[in-house]
């Protein structure tokens, strides 16, 4: 099939490359000329494991192309995937202006029948608005499909190539069959392709994200209770995981959730619930607990130093909102960093892939280290904010020799408290006595 993908961010690049890898001819289109030129040269604007190799191979095989020519990309394609962002507005609603702008461009570029596929996360009812707007701009036939993405940053390629499920929200059986044909090669292990109404598909995306966010907030509340009563959240978590009704995913206590999806989607879901007069106490609580969890961690750091960090120096390991990505949107690490800087402290930071993005934001307000141990020199405390694998088994003797004070604030529970105590460290973790 010939396919156009609108937007070359995390979702668009993975979707476009994944479809090309499966033999389709894909043109990715974006208005950012500089980004398109970088992609044509084989340079990724994001870090996503495994994506660069796939992208280069499909460019060489002439199955994957990049352009700023919107009309040409759409005109030559049957399927047009809209993969642009829907960030939060100040009032909590999702900003769907980019989605609507793309839909208008599609309408103006159409020269025949097209299937418009909404990958972007949009509020329930958005597909109907897109259909109405496109119909007002063209007499060409078209259909609208909602096909939510469930990609985890850091594992997005594998998630796309071997999905747990594919959701297709569509009103027309014939269009459903085209979408099933598109995804059938990815589902050879027997995972389901779920066909449902358009509005159910839109809602399912939000339902999944708020449920995952709720599990994170719940485990963090349980961790705080454990700590207060001398229990160990690690042991409690084992008891939870052993229950087949609960399972193990998204039950890691820590600094809470960040990134481009969960924070905004929880808020957006609560907002459009309130628009219909529906109480959403649980959704509000999920966001409130997540926000408080980071604040509690910050307060713990200040409390250790008698309420003030002025003049102190901190090393921070991990800046991205999760490992295996350079995405720092809503990253808990940046909340911690901001609080330390506002308190008069200095900071040296290190992340395996996000250093450049953080340096672009903070400039000379912080020191960005090229290596993890380099940022420890003279530090009064080490903050672990992201659970990159290289942080799991460090040389504690080397850490102790570099730091001014042997204090570790572990926001991801990477280490054994008894081992750290035996090595002479003051060690603060989450949910453990």
XYZ file of C-alpha atoms in Angstrom, residues 175-358:
184
model
C -12.530 0.032 5.640
C -12.120 -2.300 8.605
C -10.969 -5.012 6.209
C -8.367 -2.689 4.677
C -7.041 -1.856 8.134
C -7.005 -5.545 9.101
C -5.027 -6.333 5.960
C -2.547 -3.590 6.854
C -1.939 -4.942 10.358
C -2.327 -8.700 9.765
C 1.445 -9.353 9.326
C 2.110 -7.786 12.727
C -0.405 -10.065 14.456
C 0.844 -13.501 13.439
C 1.293 -14.569 17.057
C -2.469 -14.469 17.542
C -2.795 -11.149 19.348
C -6.170 -9.544 18.587
C -7.277 -6.878 16.155
C -10.200 -5.240 17.951
C -12.799 -3.473 15.816
C -15.168 -1.107 17.577
C -17.027 2.148 17.177
C -15.035 5.303 16.568
C -15.927 6.855 19.920
C -15.116 3.652 21.813
C -11.680 3.577 20.184
C -11.084 7.204 21.157
C -12.096 6.470 24.738
C -10.059 3.272 24.971
C -6.821 5.183 24.477
C -7.621 7.399 27.450
C -8.898 4.456 29.486
C -5.606 2.613 29.055
C -3.426 5.579 29.977
C -5.388 6.647 33.029
C -5.434 3.045 34.295
C -1.664 2.783 33.974
C -1.224 6.148 35.670
C -3.578 5.087 38.460
C -1.475 1.989 39.170
C 1.638 4.148 39.514
C -0.067 6.605 41.866
C -1.545 3.760 43.922
C 1.771 1.981 44.417
C 3.353 5.278 45.456
C 0.665 5.922 48.063
C 1.143 2.382 49.362
C 4.906 2.975 49.460
C 4.476 6.051 51.628
C 2.261 4.097 54.034
C 4.825 1.277 54.164
C 7.595 3.685 55.020
C 5.585 5.319 57.789
C 4.839 1.980 59.430
C 8.193 0.268 58.921
C 7.060 -2.083 56.140
C 8.945 -2.628 52.878
C 7.120 -1.786 49.630
C 9.365 -4.230 47.759
C 8.022 -7.122 49.803
C 4.472 -5.789 49.598
C 4.834 -5.498 45.831
C 5.801 -9.171 45.627
C 2.550 -10.020 47.376
C 0.613 -7.876 44.919
C 2.311 -9.353 41.864
C 1.527 -12.882 42.990
C -2.183 -12.115 42.658
C -3.161 -12.986 39.080
C -5.857 -10.305 39.161
C -3.236 -7.605 39.664
C -0.010 -8.643 37.938
C 3.339 -6.853 37.938
C 3.269 -4.023 35.410
C 3.297 -0.342 36.381
C 3.716 -1.174 40.066
C 7.158 0.305 40.679
C 7.292 2.905 43.465
C 9.304 5.984 42.657
C 9.032 9.605 41.584
C 5.828 9.018 39.650
C 4.963 9.204 35.977
C 6.082 11.769 33.421
C 6.495 11.988 29.672
C 4.255 13.285 26.944
C 1.261 10.979 27.450
C 0.197 9.981 30.951
C 0.225 13.424 32.632
C -1.740 15.185 29.890
C -4.111 12.299 29.198
C -5.174 11.950 32.833
C -5.872 15.691 32.984
C -7.638 15.699 29.609
C -9.853 12.750 30.525
C -10.871 14.450 33.773
C -11.517 17.684 31.907
C -13.819 16.264 29.271
C -15.613 14.296 31.998
C -16.320 17.560 33.828
C -17.520 19.072 30.547
C -20.415 16.613 30.752
C -20.974 17.125 34.469
C -19.436 13.760 35.400
C -17.566 13.635 38.746
C -13.980 12.436 38.296
C -12.556 12.276 41.808
C -10.316 9.289 41.035
C -8.780 10.922 37.976
C -8.081 14.104 39.927
C -6.534 12.021 42.695
C -4.220 10.196 40.270
C -2.733 13.520 39.157
C -2.625 14.935 42.685
C -0.807 11.894 44.089
C 1.707 11.997 41.250
C 2.414 15.668 41.840
C 2.730 15.166 45.587
C 5.093 12.216 45.191
C 7.757 14.365 43.579
C 7.256 17.103 46.157
C 7.697 14.631 49.018
C 11.000 13.510 47.509
C 12.191 17.110 47.192
C 11.197 17.813 50.798
C 13.200 14.790 51.923
C 16.334 16.212 50.323
C 15.829 19.602 51.972
C 15.031 18.005 55.317
C 18.294 16.040 55.313
C 20.193 19.326 55.053
C 18.253 21.025 57.818
C 15.711 22.696 55.540
C 18.149 24.528 53.262
C 20.298 23.407 50.330
C 21.889 26.823 49.744
C 25.532 26.410 48.827
C 25.214 22.640 48.480
C 26.292 20.762 45.378
C 24.270 17.879 43.948
C 24.925 15.228 41.346
C 21.882 13.965 39.443
C 21.894 10.683 37.540
C 19.111 10.395 34.998
C 17.182 13.242 33.352
C 14.750 11.646 30.900
C 11.310 10.761 32.231
C 12.141 7.052 31.824
C 15.126 5.012 30.608
C 15.815 4.281 26.928
C 14.544 7.648 25.706
C 15.803 11.218 25.499
C 12.314 12.608 26.193
C 12.389 15.072 29.105
C 8.788 16.260 28.866
C 7.285 16.296 32.387
C 10.389 14.484 33.635
C 10.441 14.231 37.461
C 14.187 14.834 37.367
C 13.642 18.374 36.117
C 11.212 19.135 38.950
C 13.891 18.046 41.415
C 16.581 19.998 39.591
C 14.465 23.167 39.518
C 13.793 22.919 43.259
C 17.481 22.505 44.073
C 18.500 25.448 41.890
C 15.754 27.642 43.339
C 17.012 26.678 46.801
C 20.463 28.067 46.010
C 22.222 24.774 45.273
C 24.429 23.955 42.296
C 24.022 20.819 40.210
C 26.044 18.573 37.944
C 23.886 16.242 35.874
C 24.308 13.194 33.667
C 22.027 11.166 31.438
C 23.115 8.609 28.812
C 21.120 10.302 26.016
C 19.253 13.390 27.329
C 22.227 15.619 28.219
C 21.948 17.734 25.089
C 18.269 18.533 25.567
C 18.750 19.479 29.215
